[in-house]
Coordinates of C-alpha atoms in Angstrom, one line a residue:
Chain W
M1 CA -56.4 27.1 12.4
E2 CA -53.1 28.0 10.6
S3 CA -50.1 25.7 10.8
T4 CA -47.1 27.0 12.8
M5 CA -43.4 26.0 12.5
S6 CA -41.6 25.2 15.7
Q7 CA -38.2 24.0 16.8
P8 CA -38.4 22.3 20.2
K9 CA -35.5 22.7 22.6
T10 CA -36.3 19.9 25.0
T11 CA -37.9 16.4 24.7
D12 CA -40.9 17.5 26.8
E13 CA -41.5 20.4 24.4
L14 CA -41.1 18.1 21.4
L15 CA -43.6 15.5 22.7
R16 CA -46.1 18.3 23.5
L17 CA -45.8 19.8 20.0
L18 CA -46.2 16.4 18.3
E19 CA -49.6 16.1 19.9
D20 CA -50.7 19.3 18.1
E21 CA -51.8 18.5 14.6
H22 CA -51.3 22.0 13.4
T23 CA -47.6 22.3 14.3
F24 CA -44.8 21.3 12.0
V25 CA -41.8 20.2 14.1
T26 CA -38.4 20.8 12.7
L27 CA -35.2 19.6 14.4
E28 CA -32.6 21.8 12.9
G29 CA -29.9 22.9 15.3
S30 CA -31.2 20.9 18.2
D31 CA -31.3 17.3 19.1
P32 CA -34.0 16.6 21.7
L33 CA -34.2 12.9 20.7
E34 CA -30.4 12.5 21.1
S35 CA -30.3 10.9 17.7
E36 CA -26.6 11.9 17.3
M37 CA -24.1 9.5 18.8
V38 CA -20.5 8.4 18.5
I39 CA -19.9 4.7 17.8
N40 CA -16.5 2.9 18.1
M41 CA -16.1 0.3 15.4
G42 CA -13.2 -2.0 16.0
P43 CA -10.3 -2.6 16.5
S44 CA -11.5 -6.2 16.8
H45 CA -14.8 -6.0 14.9
P46 CA -15.1 -9.1 12.7
A47 CA -15.9 -6.9 9.6
T48 CA -13.0 -4.4 10.0
H49 CA -10.6 -6.9 8.3
G50 CA -8.0 -6.8 11.1
V51 CA -7.2 -4.2 13.7
L52 CA -8.9 -1.2 12.1
R53 CA -10.8 1.1 14.4
I54 CA -13.2 3.7 13.0
V55 CA -14.9 6.3 15.2
L56 CA -18.2 7.0 13.6
K57 CA -20.4 10.0 14.3
M58 CA -24.0 9.1 13.5
N59 CA -27.2 11.0 13.0
G60 CA -29.7 8.2 13.4
E61 CA -28.5 5.6 10.9
T62 CA -26.5 8.1 8.8
I63 CA -22.8 8.5 9.2
T64 CA -22.0 12.2 9.5
R65 CA -18.3 11.8 10.2
A66 CA -15.8 9.0 10.2
I67 CA -12.3 8.9 11.6
P68 CA -10.2 5.8 11.0
E69 CA -7.4 5.0 13.5
L70 CA -4.5 2.7 13.0
G71 CA -1.7 1.7 15.3
Y72 CA -2.5 -1.5 17.2
L73 CA 0.2 -3.9 15.8
H74 CA 3.4 -2.0 16.5
R75 CA 5.4 -4.3 14.3
A76 CA 8.2 -1.9 13.5
M77 CA 8.9 -3.3 10.1
E78 CA 11.0 -0.4 8.9
K79 CA 13.1 -0.3 12.1
L80 CA 13.8 -4.0 11.8
A81 CA 14.8 -3.5 8.2
E82 CA 17.5 -0.9 9.2
N83 CA 19.0 -3.5 11.5
K84 CA 19.1 -6.5 9.1
S85 CA 20.7 -7.3 5.9
Y86 CA 18.6 -7.1 2.7
H87 CA 18.4 -10.9 2.6
E88 CA 17.4 -11.2 6.2
F89 CA 14.5 -8.8 5.7
M90 CA 13.0 -11.0 2.9
P91 CA 10.8 -13.2 5.2
Y92 CA 9.4 -10.0 6.9
T93 CA 7.9 -8.9 3.6
D94 CA 5.8 -12.1 3.5
R95 CA 4.1 -10.8 6.6
L96 CA 3.2 -7.4 5.2
D97 CA 0.3 -8.1 2.8
Y98 CA -0.1 -11.7 3.8
M99 CA -2.7 -12.2 1.1
M100 CA -0.1 -12.2 -1.6
P101 CA 3.4 -12.7 0.0
Y102 CA 5.0 -13.7 -3.3
S103 CA 4.6 -10.2 -4.8
N104 CA 6.0 -8.6 -1.6
N105 CA 9.2 -10.7 -1.9
V106 CA 9.5 -9.7 -5.5
A107 CA 8.9 -6.0 -4.8
L108 CA 11.8 -6.0 -2.2
C109 CA 14.1 -7.9 -4.5
L110 CA 13.4 -5.6 -7.4
A111 CA 14.2 -2.6 -5.2
V112 CA 17.5 -4.1 -4.0
E113 CA 18.4 -5.3 -7.5
K114 CA 17.8 -1.7 -8.8
A115 CA 19.9 -0.3 -6.0
A116 CA 22.7 -2.8 -6.6
A117 CA 22.3 -2.9 -10.4
I118 CA 21.9 -6.7 -10.5
E119 CA 20.6 -8.3 -13.7
V120 CA 18.2 -11.2 -13.2
P121 CA 18.0 -14.1 -15.7
E122 CA 15.0 -14.1 -18.1
R123 CA 13.6 -17.4 -16.8
A124 CA 13.5 -16.1 -13.2
Q125 CA 11.7 -13.0 -14.4
W126 CA 9.1 -15.0 -16.3
I127 CA 8.5 -17.2 -13.2
R128 CA 8.2 -14.1 -11.0
T129 CA 5.7 -12.5 -13.4
M130 CA 3.6 -15.6 -13.5
M131 CA 3.7 -16.2 -9.7
C132 CA 2.9 -12.5 -9.0
E133 CA -0.3 -13.0 -11.1
M134 CA -1.1 -16.2 -9.2
A135 CA -0.7 -14.2 -6.0
R136 CA -3.0 -11.6 -7.4
I137 CA -5.6 -14.2 -8.0
S138 CA -5.2 -15.6 -4.5
S139 CA -5.5 -12.2 -3.0
H140 CA -8.6 -11.3 -5.0
L141 CA -10.1 -14.6 -4.0
L142 CA -9.9 -13.8 -0.4
W143 CA -11.2 -10.3 -1.0
L144 CA -14.1 -11.6 -3.0
G145 CA -15.1 -14.2 -0.3
T146 CA -14.9 -11.8 2.6
M147 CA -16.5 -8.8 0.8
I148 CA -19.4 -10.9 -0.3
M149 CA -19.7 -12.2 3.3
D150 CA -19.8 -8.5 4.4
T151 CA -22.9 -8.1 2.2
G152 CA -24.5 -11.0 4.0
A153 CA -23.8 -14.1 1.9
L154 CA -21.6 -17.1 2.8
T155 CA -21.6 -19.4 -0.2
V156 CA -19.1 -17.5 -2.4
F157 CA -16.7 -17.3 0.6
L158 CA -16.6 -21.1 0.8
H159 CA -16.1 -21.4 -3.0
T160 CA -13.2 -18.9 -3.1
F161 CA -11.5 -20.6 -0.2
R162 CA -11.6 -23.9 -2.0
E163 CA -9.8 -22.2 -5.0
R164 CA -7.3 -20.5 -2.6
E165 CA -6.4 -24.0 -1.2
R166 CA -5.5 -25.1 -4.8
I167 CA -3.3 -22.0 -5.2
Y168 CA -1.7 -22.8 -1.8
D169 CA -0.9 -26.3 -3.1
I170 CA 0.8 -24.8 -6.1
F171 CA 2.9 -22.5 -3.9
D172 CA 3.7 -25.5 -1.8
L173 CA 5.0 -27.3 -4.9
L174 CA 7.1 -24.4 -6.1
T175 CA 8.4 -23.0 -2.8
G176 CA 8.0 -25.6 -0.1
A177 CA 5.6 -23.4 1.8
R178 CA 1.9 -22.7 1.5
F179 CA 1.6 -19.3 3.0
T180 CA 4.7 -17.3 3.8
V181 CA 6.7 -18.4 0.7
S182 CA 9.9 -16.3 0.8
H183 CA 10.7 -17.6 -2.7
S184 CA 12.5 -14.7 -4.4
R185 CA 16.2 -14.2 -3.8
I186 CA 18.1 -11.0 -4.6
G187 CA 19.3 -11.8 -8.1
G188 CA 16.8 -14.5 -8.9
L189 CA 14.8 -17.3 -7.2
A190 CA 15.3 -19.8 -4.4
S191 CA 14.5 -22.7 -6.8
D192 CA 13.5 -23.4 -10.4
I193 CA 10.0 -24.4 -11.3
S194 CA 9.4 -28.1 -11.7
P195 CA 7.4 -29.8 -14.5
E196 CA 4.9 -30.9 -11.8
T197 CA 4.3 -27.3 -10.7
I198 CA 3.8 -26.2 -14.3
Q199 CA 1.3 -29.0 -14.8
A200 CA -0.6 -27.9 -11.6
I201 CA -0.7 -24.3 -12.7
K202 CA -2.0 -25.4 -16.2
T203 CA -4.7 -27.4 -14.6
F204 CA -5.7 -24.6 -12.3
I205 CA -5.9 -21.9 -14.9
K206 CA -7.8 -24.1 -17.3
Q207 CA -10.6 -24.7 -14.7
F208 CA -10.5 -21.3 -12.9
P209 CA -12.3 -19.0 -15.4
A210 CA -15.4 -21.3 -15.3
H211 CA -15.5 -20.8 -11.5
V212 CA -15.3 -17.0 -11.8
Q213 CA -18.2 -17.2 -14.3
S214 CA -20.3 -19.2 -11.9
W215 CA -19.7 -16.6 -9.1
E216 CA -20.6 -13.8 -11.5
K217 CA -23.8 -15.7 -12.4
L218 CA -24.5 -15.9 -8.7
L219 CA -23.8 -12.3 -8.0
N220 CA -24.2 -10.0 -11.0
R221 CA -28.0 -10.2 -11.0
N222 CA -28.5 -10.8 -7.4
K223 CA -30.8 -8.0 -6.2
I224 CA -29.6 -7.9 -2.6
F225 CA -25.9 -7.8 -3.6
L226 CA -26.6 -5.0 -6.2
Q227 CA -28.6 -2.9 -3.8
R228 CA -26.0 -3.2 -1.1
T229 CA -23.1 -2.2 -3.4
A230 CA -24.5 0.0 -6.3
G231 CA -24.0 3.7 -5.4
I232 CA -22.5 2.8 -2.0
G233 CA -19.1 4.3 -1.1
Y234 CA -18.8 6.6 -4.1
I235 CA -15.6 8.4 -4.9
D236 CA -14.8 10.3 -8.2
G237 CA -11.6 10.1 -10.1
P238 CA -10.0 13.4 -9.2
T239 CA -10.8 12.9 -5.5
A240 CA -9.5 9.4 -5.6
T241 CA -6.2 10.6 -7.1
G242 CA -5.9 13.4 -4.6
I243 CA -6.4 11.1 -1.6
G244 CA -3.8 8.7 -3.0
L245 CA -5.9 5.7 -4.0
T246 CA -4.2 3.1 -6.2
G247 CA -4.9 -0.3 -7.7
P248 CA -8.4 -1.5 -8.5
N249 CA -9.8 1.1 -6.1
L250 CA -8.5 3.9 -8.3
R251 CA -9.3 2.2 -11.6
A252 CA -12.9 1.7 -10.4
S253 CA -13.1 5.5 -10.4
G254 CA -12.1 5.7 -14.1
V255 CA -8.4 6.6 -13.7
N256 CA -6.4 4.4 -16.0
W257 CA -3.3 3.9 -13.9
D258 CA -1.5 0.5 -13.6
L259 CA 2.2 0.3 -12.9
R260 CA 2.4 -2.8 -15.0
K261 CA 1.6 -0.6 -18.0
T262 CA 3.0 2.8 -16.9
H263 CA 6.3 1.8 -15.2
P264 CA 6.7 -1.8 -16.5
Y265 CA 8.9 -4.2 -14.5
L266 CA 9.7 -7.9 -14.8
K267 CA 8.2 -9.1 -18.1
Y268 CA 5.0 -7.1 -18.2
T269 CA 6.0 -5.3 -21.5
D270 CA 6.1 -8.7 -23.2
V271 CA 2.6 -9.9 -22.3
N272 CA -0.7 -8.8 -23.6
F273 CA -3.4 -7.9 -21.1
D274 CA -6.0 -5.2 -20.6
V275 CA -6.5 -3.0 -17.6
P276 CA -10.1 -3.2 -16.5
L277 CA -11.7 0.2 -15.8
S278 CA -15.0 1.5 -14.5
N279 CA -16.4 5.0 -14.3
E280 CA -18.9 4.3 -11.5
G281 CA -16.6 4.8 -8.5
D282 CA -18.8 2.8 -6.1
S283 CA -18.4 -0.5 -4.3
L284 CA -20.0 -2.4 -7.2
A285 CA -17.5 -0.9 -9.6
R286 CA -14.6 -2.0 -7.4
Y287 CA -16.1 -5.5 -7.4
E288 CA -16.4 -5.5 -11.2
V289 CA -12.9 -4.3 -11.8
R290 CA -11.4 -7.0 -9.6
M291 CA -13.6 -9.7 -11.2
K292 CA -12.3 -8.7 -14.6
E293 CA -8.7 -8.8 -13.3
F294 CA -9.2 -12.5 -12.6
Y295 CA -9.5 -13.1 -16.3
E296 CA -6.5 -10.8 -17.2
S297 CA -4.3 -12.6 -14.6
V298 CA -5.2 -15.9 -16.2
R299 CA -4.2 -14.4 -19.6
I300 CA -0.8 -13.3 -18.3
V301 CA -0.2 -16.7 -16.6
E302 CA -0.9 -18.5 -19.9
Q303 CA 1.6 -16.3 -21.7
C304 CA 4.2 -16.9 -19.1
L305 CA 3.8 -20.6 -19.3
D306 CA 4.5 -20.5 -23.0
K307 CA 7.9 -18.8 -22.2
L308 CA 8.9 -21.4 -19.7
T309 CA 9.4 -24.3 -22.1
T310 CA 13.2 -23.7 -22.5
P311 CA 15.4 -24.3 -19.4
G312 CA 17.8 -21.7 -18.2
P313 CA 19.4 -20.2 -15.1
V314 CA 17.1 -18.7 -12.5
R315 CA 19.7 -16.9 -10.4
A316 CA 22.4 -14.4 -11.5
D317 CA 25.9 -15.8 -11.4
Y318 CA 27.5 -13.0 -9.5
A319 CA 29.2 -14.3 -6.3
K320 CA 29.7 -10.9 -4.7
Q321 CA 26.0 -10.0 -4.6
V322 CA 24.0 -13.2 -5.2
Y323 CA 23.9 -16.3 -2.9
P324 CA 25.4 -19.4 -4.5
W325 CA 23.3 -22.6 -4.8
K326 CA 23.5 -24.9 -1.9
S327 CA 25.2 -27.6 -4.1
E328 CA 28.1 -25.1 -4.6
V329 CA 28.3 -24.3 -0.9
Y330 CA 28.5 -27.9 0.1
H331 CA 30.9 -29.1 -2.5
T332 CA 33.2 -26.1 -3.4
M333 CA 35.4 -23.9 -1.2
E334 CA 34.6 -20.8 -3.3
G335 CA 30.9 -21.4 -2.8
L336 CA 31.4 -21.8 0.9
I337 CA 33.4 -18.6 1.2
H338 CA 30.9 -16.6 -0.9
D339 CA 28.0 -17.9 1.2
F340 CA 29.9 -16.8 4.4
M341 CA 30.7 -13.4 2.9
L342 CA 27.1 -12.7 1.8
T343 CA 25.7 -13.8 5.2
D344 CA 28.3 -11.6 7.0
W345 CA 28.2 -8.5 4.9
G346 CA 25.3 -9.0 2.5
V347 CA 24.6 -7.2 -0.7
C348 CA 26.2 -3.7 -0.5
P349 CA 24.5 -1.4 -3.0
E350 CA 26.5 1.8 -3.8
K351 CA 25.6 4.9 -1.9
G352 CA 22.3 6.5 -3.2
Q353 CA 18.6 6.2 -3.0
V354 CA 16.1 4.3 -5.2
Y355 CA 12.4 3.7 -5.2
Q356 CA 10.9 0.7 -6.9
A357 CA 7.2 -0.1 -6.9
I358 CA 5.0 -2.9 -8.2
E359 CA 1.3 -3.1 -8.9
S360 CA 0.2 -5.4 -6.1
S361 CA -3.4 -6.5 -5.8
K362 CA -4.1 -3.6 -3.4
G363 CA -2.3 -0.9 -5.5
E364 CA 1.1 0.6 -5.5
L365 CA 3.5 -1.3 -3.2
G366 CA 6.9 0.4 -3.2
F367 CA 10.2 0.1 -1.4
F368 CA 12.4 3.1 -1.0
I369 CA 16.0 2.3 -0.1
Q370 CA 18.6 4.8 1.0
S371 CA 21.9 3.0 0.9
D372 CA 25.1 4.1 2.7
G373 CA 27.1 1.5 0.9
T374 CA 26.9 -1.2 3.6
G375 CA 24.9 -4.4 3.7
H376 CA 22.1 -2.9 5.7
P377 CA 19.7 -0.2 4.4
W378 CA 20.3 3.1 6.1
R379 CA 16.6 3.7 5.5
L380 CA 14.0 1.4 4.1
K381 CA 10.5 2.9 3.6
I382 CA 7.6 0.7 2.6
R383 CA 4.9 2.5 0.6
S384 CA 2.0 0.2 1.4
P385 CA -1.2 0.6 -0.6
S386 CA -3.5 -0.4 2.2
F387 CA -2.2 2.4 4.4
V388 CA -2.9 5.1 1.8
N389 CA -6.2 3.5 0.6
L390 CA -7.7 3.6 4.1
Q391 CA -7.3 7.3 4.1
S392 CA -10.2 7.6 1.7
L393 CA -12.6 6.0 4.3
P394 CA -14.0 9.3 5.6
I395 CA -14.9 10.3 2.1
L396 CA -16.5 7.0 1.3
L397 CA -18.3 6.6 4.5
E398 CA -19.7 10.1 5.2
G399 CA -23.4 10.2 4.2
S400 CA -23.7 6.4 4.1
Q401 CA -25.8 4.2 6.3
M402 CA -24.3 2.4 9.3
A403 CA -24.9 -1.0 7.6
D404 CA -22.9 0.2 4.5
T405 CA -19.7 0.5 6.6
V406 CA -18.7 -3.1 6.4
V407 CA -19.4 -3.3 2.7
I408 CA -17.4 -0.1 2.0
I409 CA -14.4 -1.4 4.0
G410 CA -14.7 -4.7 2.2
S411 CA -14.7 -3.1 -1.2
L412 CA -11.5 -1.2 -0.4
D413 CA -9.7 -4.5 0.4
P414 CA -7.4 -3.4 3.2
V415 CA -4.9 -5.6 5.0
M416 CA -3.9 -4.2 8.3
G417 CA -0.6 -6.1 8.4
E418 CA 0.4 -3.8 5.6
A419 CA -1.3 -0.6 6.8
D420 CA -0.2 -0.8 10.4
K421 CA 3.4 -1.8 9.5
Chain C
M1 CA 6.0 18.7 -23.2
T2 CA 8.7 16.1 -22.4
F3 CA 10.0 15.4 -18.9
E4 CA 13.3 17.1 -19.6
Q5 CA 11.5 20.3 -20.8
A6 CA 9.2 20.3 -17.7
M7 CA 12.3 19.9 -15.5
D8 CA 14.1 22.7 -17.3
A9 CA 11.2 25.0 -16.7
F10 CA 11.2 24.0 -13.1
R11 CA 14.9 24.7 -12.7
T12 CA 14.4 28.1 -14.2
A13 CA 11.4 28.9 -12.0
F14 CA 13.2 27.9 -8.8
S15 CA 16.8 28.5 -9.6
G16 CA 17.2 30.3 -6.2
S17 CA 15.6 27.4 -4.2
I18 CA 17.1 24.3 -5.7
L19 CA 20.2 23.5 -3.7
R20 CA 21.4 20.6 -5.8
E21 CA 20.1 17.8 -8.0
E22 CA 21.2 14.3 -8.6
T23 CA 20.3 11.3 -10.8
H24 CA 20.8 7.8 -9.4
R25 CA 19.6 4.7 -11.3
G26 CA 17.6 6.9 -13.6
E27 CA 15.7 8.7 -10.8
L28 CA 15.9 12.5 -10.6
T29 CA 16.1 14.1 -7.2
F30 CA 16.0 17.8 -6.3
Y31 CA 17.2 19.1 -3.0
F32 CA 15.6 22.4 -2.0
K33 CA 15.1 24.7 1.0
K34 CA 12.2 23.8 3.3
T35 CA 10.8 27.4 3.3
D36 CA 10.1 26.8 -0.4
V37 CA 8.1 23.6 0.1
P38 CA 4.6 25.0 -0.5
A39 CA 5.7 27.1 -3.6
V40 CA 7.7 24.3 -5.2
C41 CA 4.9 21.7 -4.6
R42 CA 2.2 24.0 -5.8
Y43 CA 4.1 24.8 -9.0
L44 CA 4.8 21.1 -9.7
R45 CA 1.1 20.2 -9.2
D46 CA -0.3 23.1 -11.2
Q47 CA 2.3 23.7 -13.9
T48 CA 3.9 20.3 -14.4
G49 CA 1.0 18.0 -13.7
F50 CA 2.3 16.1 -10.7
N51 CA -1.2 15.4 -9.5
F52 CA -0.3 12.4 -7.3
I53 CA 1.8 12.1 -4.2
T54 CA 3.0 8.6 -3.9
D55 CA 4.8 9.0 -0.6
C56 CA 6.1 11.5 1.9
L57 CA 8.7 10.0 4.3
G58 CA 11.3 11.0 6.7
T59 CA 14.9 9.9 7.2
D60 CA 17.4 10.5 10.0
R61 CA 20.9 11.4 8.7
F62 CA 22.2 11.3 12.3
T63 CA 24.3 14.4 11.8
D64 CA 24.8 17.6 13.8
E65 CA 23.4 19.9 11.1
E66 CA 20.3 19.4 9.0
R67 CA 19.7 16.1 10.7
Y68 CA 16.4 15.1 9.2
E69 CA 15.1 14.8 5.7
V70 CA 11.6 14.9 4.4
I71 CA 11.3 13.2 1.0
Y72 CA 8.4 13.5 -1.4
H73 CA 7.8 11.0 -4.2
L74 CA 5.6 12.6 -6.9
R75 CA 3.9 11.2 -9.9
N76 CA 2.3 12.7 -13.0
L77 CA -0.4 10.2 -13.8
T78 CA -1.1 11.5 -17.3
Q79 CA 2.5 11.4 -18.5
A80 CA 3.8 8.6 -16.1
W81 CA 6.5 10.8 -14.7
F82 CA 8.2 10.2 -11.3
L83 CA 10.2 12.8 -9.3
R84 CA 11.8 12.9 -5.9
L85 CA 12.0 16.1 -3.8
V86 CA 14.1 16.3 -0.7
T87 CA 14.2 19.0 2.0
R88 CA 16.3 19.0 5.1
V89 CA 15.1 19.8 8.6
D90 CA 17.4 20.9 11.4
E91 CA 17.1 19.6 14.9
S92 CA 16.9 23.1 16.3
D93 CA 13.8 23.8 14.3
L94 CA 11.9 20.6 13.8
T95 CA 9.2 22.0 11.6
C96 CA 8.3 21.8 7.9
P97 CA 5.4 23.3 6.0
T98 CA 2.6 20.8 5.2
V99 CA 1.6 19.8 1.7
S100 CA -1.6 18.2 2.8
D101 CA -3.5 21.2 1.3
I102 CA -1.9 20.5 -2.1
W103 CA -2.3 16.7 -2.1
P104 CA -4.8 15.5 0.6
A105 CA -3.0 12.1 0.6
A106 CA -0.1 13.7 2.4
N107 CA -2.2 14.0 5.5
W108 CA -1.5 10.5 6.9
M109 CA 2.0 10.4 5.4
E110 CA 3.0 13.6 7.3
R111 CA 1.5 12.2 10.5
E112 CA 3.6 9.1 10.0
V113 CA 6.8 11.3 9.7
F114 CA 5.8 13.2 12.8
D115 CA 5.1 10.0 14.7
M116 CA 8.4 8.4 13.7
Y117 CA 10.8 11.4 13.7
G118 CA 9.1 14.2 15.6
V119 CA 9.0 16.6 12.7
T120 CA 6.1 19.0 13.1
F121 CA 4.2 20.0 9.9
T122 CA 3.0 23.5 10.2
G123 CA -0.5 24.1 8.8
H124 CA -1.4 20.4 9.1
P125 CA -5.1 20.0 9.9
D126 CA -4.8 17.0 12.2
L127 CA -1.2 16.3 13.4
R128 CA -1.5 13.4 15.8
R129 CA 0.5 10.2 16.3
M130 CA -0.2 7.6 13.7
Y131 CA 0.9 4.3 15.1
M132 CA 2.2 5.1 18.5
P133 CA 0.0 6.0 21.6
Q134 CA -0.8 9.7 21.8
D135 CA 1.2 10.1 25.0
F136 CA 4.3 8.2 23.7
E137 CA 7.3 10.5 24.3
Y138 CA 9.8 8.9 21.9
Y139 CA 10.3 8.8 18.1
P140 CA 11.0 5.2 17.2
L141 CA 12.7 5.6 13.8
R142 CA 15.3 8.1 15.1
K143 CA 18.7 6.4 15.0
E144 CA 19.3 6.7 18.8
F145 CA 16.1 4.8 19.6
P146 CA 17.2 1.2 20.4
L147 CA 15.9 -1.7 18.4
I148 CA 14.6 -3.5 21.5
G149 CA 12.7 -0.4 22.6
I150 CA 12.9 1.5 25.8
E151 CA 11.8 -0.4 28.9
G152 CA 8.6 0.9 30.4
S153 CA 7.9 3.3 27.5
I154 CA 4.7 1.5 26.8
P155 CA 3.2 0.1 30.0
L156 CA 1.8 -3.4 29.6
P157 CA -1.5 -4.3 31.2
S158 CA -0.9 -5.5 34.8
G159 CA -2.5 -8.5 36.5
G160 CA -3.5 -11.8 34.9
H161 CA -0.8 -14.2 34.1

């Protein structure tokens, strides 16, 4: 008997045809097994890294469509900024990407300093550069721990959190706070770095590369880890550029773009470092790029430490725009007046608009300021990398398996505090 | 080609569309008519290499005429160039052509502008609220929207404590 092709319309028909050994059953255009379904993932799923919700359309185990949805925090960061002075807004930036608050402070300060044309002393710039890299290490540590946990392993998570604790201790020594540091000031820093802090940083970066090597030893040849990340969540360079990816996510697709090199700020022109790249464009490539960035950050920190041997001012001496030191406020009438004036009116950049971005651990973090000449920004827009990076999720997810979702989200390293600002 | 040469070519090509230009703190900004948004953006992407949209954002000037602005931050990733484009949108016609077909990244950025200011992007494939609930009737970043919000605008869950 010859074989026949058949497309059943109902479940009954399907079951009947399956009993006939001479009939090939095809399921194109119909779904009698109801294998297609829509799944809601999040907004409080433990692997969505915060309040991210993704609506997934599945065909069996395969994702055919993915729609990410934001909008559960309603923090109104930009509205708050319009109603505060530039200084008052500083602590809010800590809470954007709370994985690396130090860099967020610096990014806002750089934008205001550009708008108001304030020169920052050299020493402050070196300290900022160094601590931005410490913040990058801290952020990548959290990403590494959680992403590896998303692939099913817990050990590395515990190791990275131990190292993060050490970085918190360093931030505590420098700023007086472990998490939300608010250490940058418009025109400089809240305090100079102490010899004790410098020693703590030296000890940390001496030991740290060995830890990274041990994690690489644990992961780079781990069959389960490789199978869960290689070829998973692929995006090519032109697509990644078009959808707005920045940071390690873009560089893992072979696009050599790093604001520290292309639009240098702080002291990045005076330090030697390489920009790690990969052409693979998958989750494993994003992992490799970030792992290499650990070593580059250590290199930058080492060079900054060499520059911090000579003392110097860490805050611009410009009473109309930069807060005086507390010792001046308490002991001089001028200091007290200037403190009052700055608190009342704040920094008043001349009318105009500026955009200043930094290369944060997630990508391009930029602050756009439209000034009307008063002490409050008329408009302050935050270009947060997590927000734009998440837009690539449909591209990365479609065609993947259900179980890949958490790995792909993890490999993107989103922070919802920043995306859902 | 240098940045100046590229901008000179742009000025020549769109001499009728560019309303004015300014440079502040080394950043070049062009103001142009909103009807020319697709042509200007397509030219900049194809002829000048601005292959990356860093941001698209809205502002509220709080004036009677041309109240809103839509601002585009563009980058040329090969040459490391940065450029700002500004177009103004009047309250009587709250629409602006989309650029999401030119740079896909503009999709969410335009949704955010729509969510915060109510500017509708014509031709946008999926114009929905970004952060606020779909049935929210206000636009929070407009200057008249109060900082403390509007009482009852987002109903809180009833019952419990």
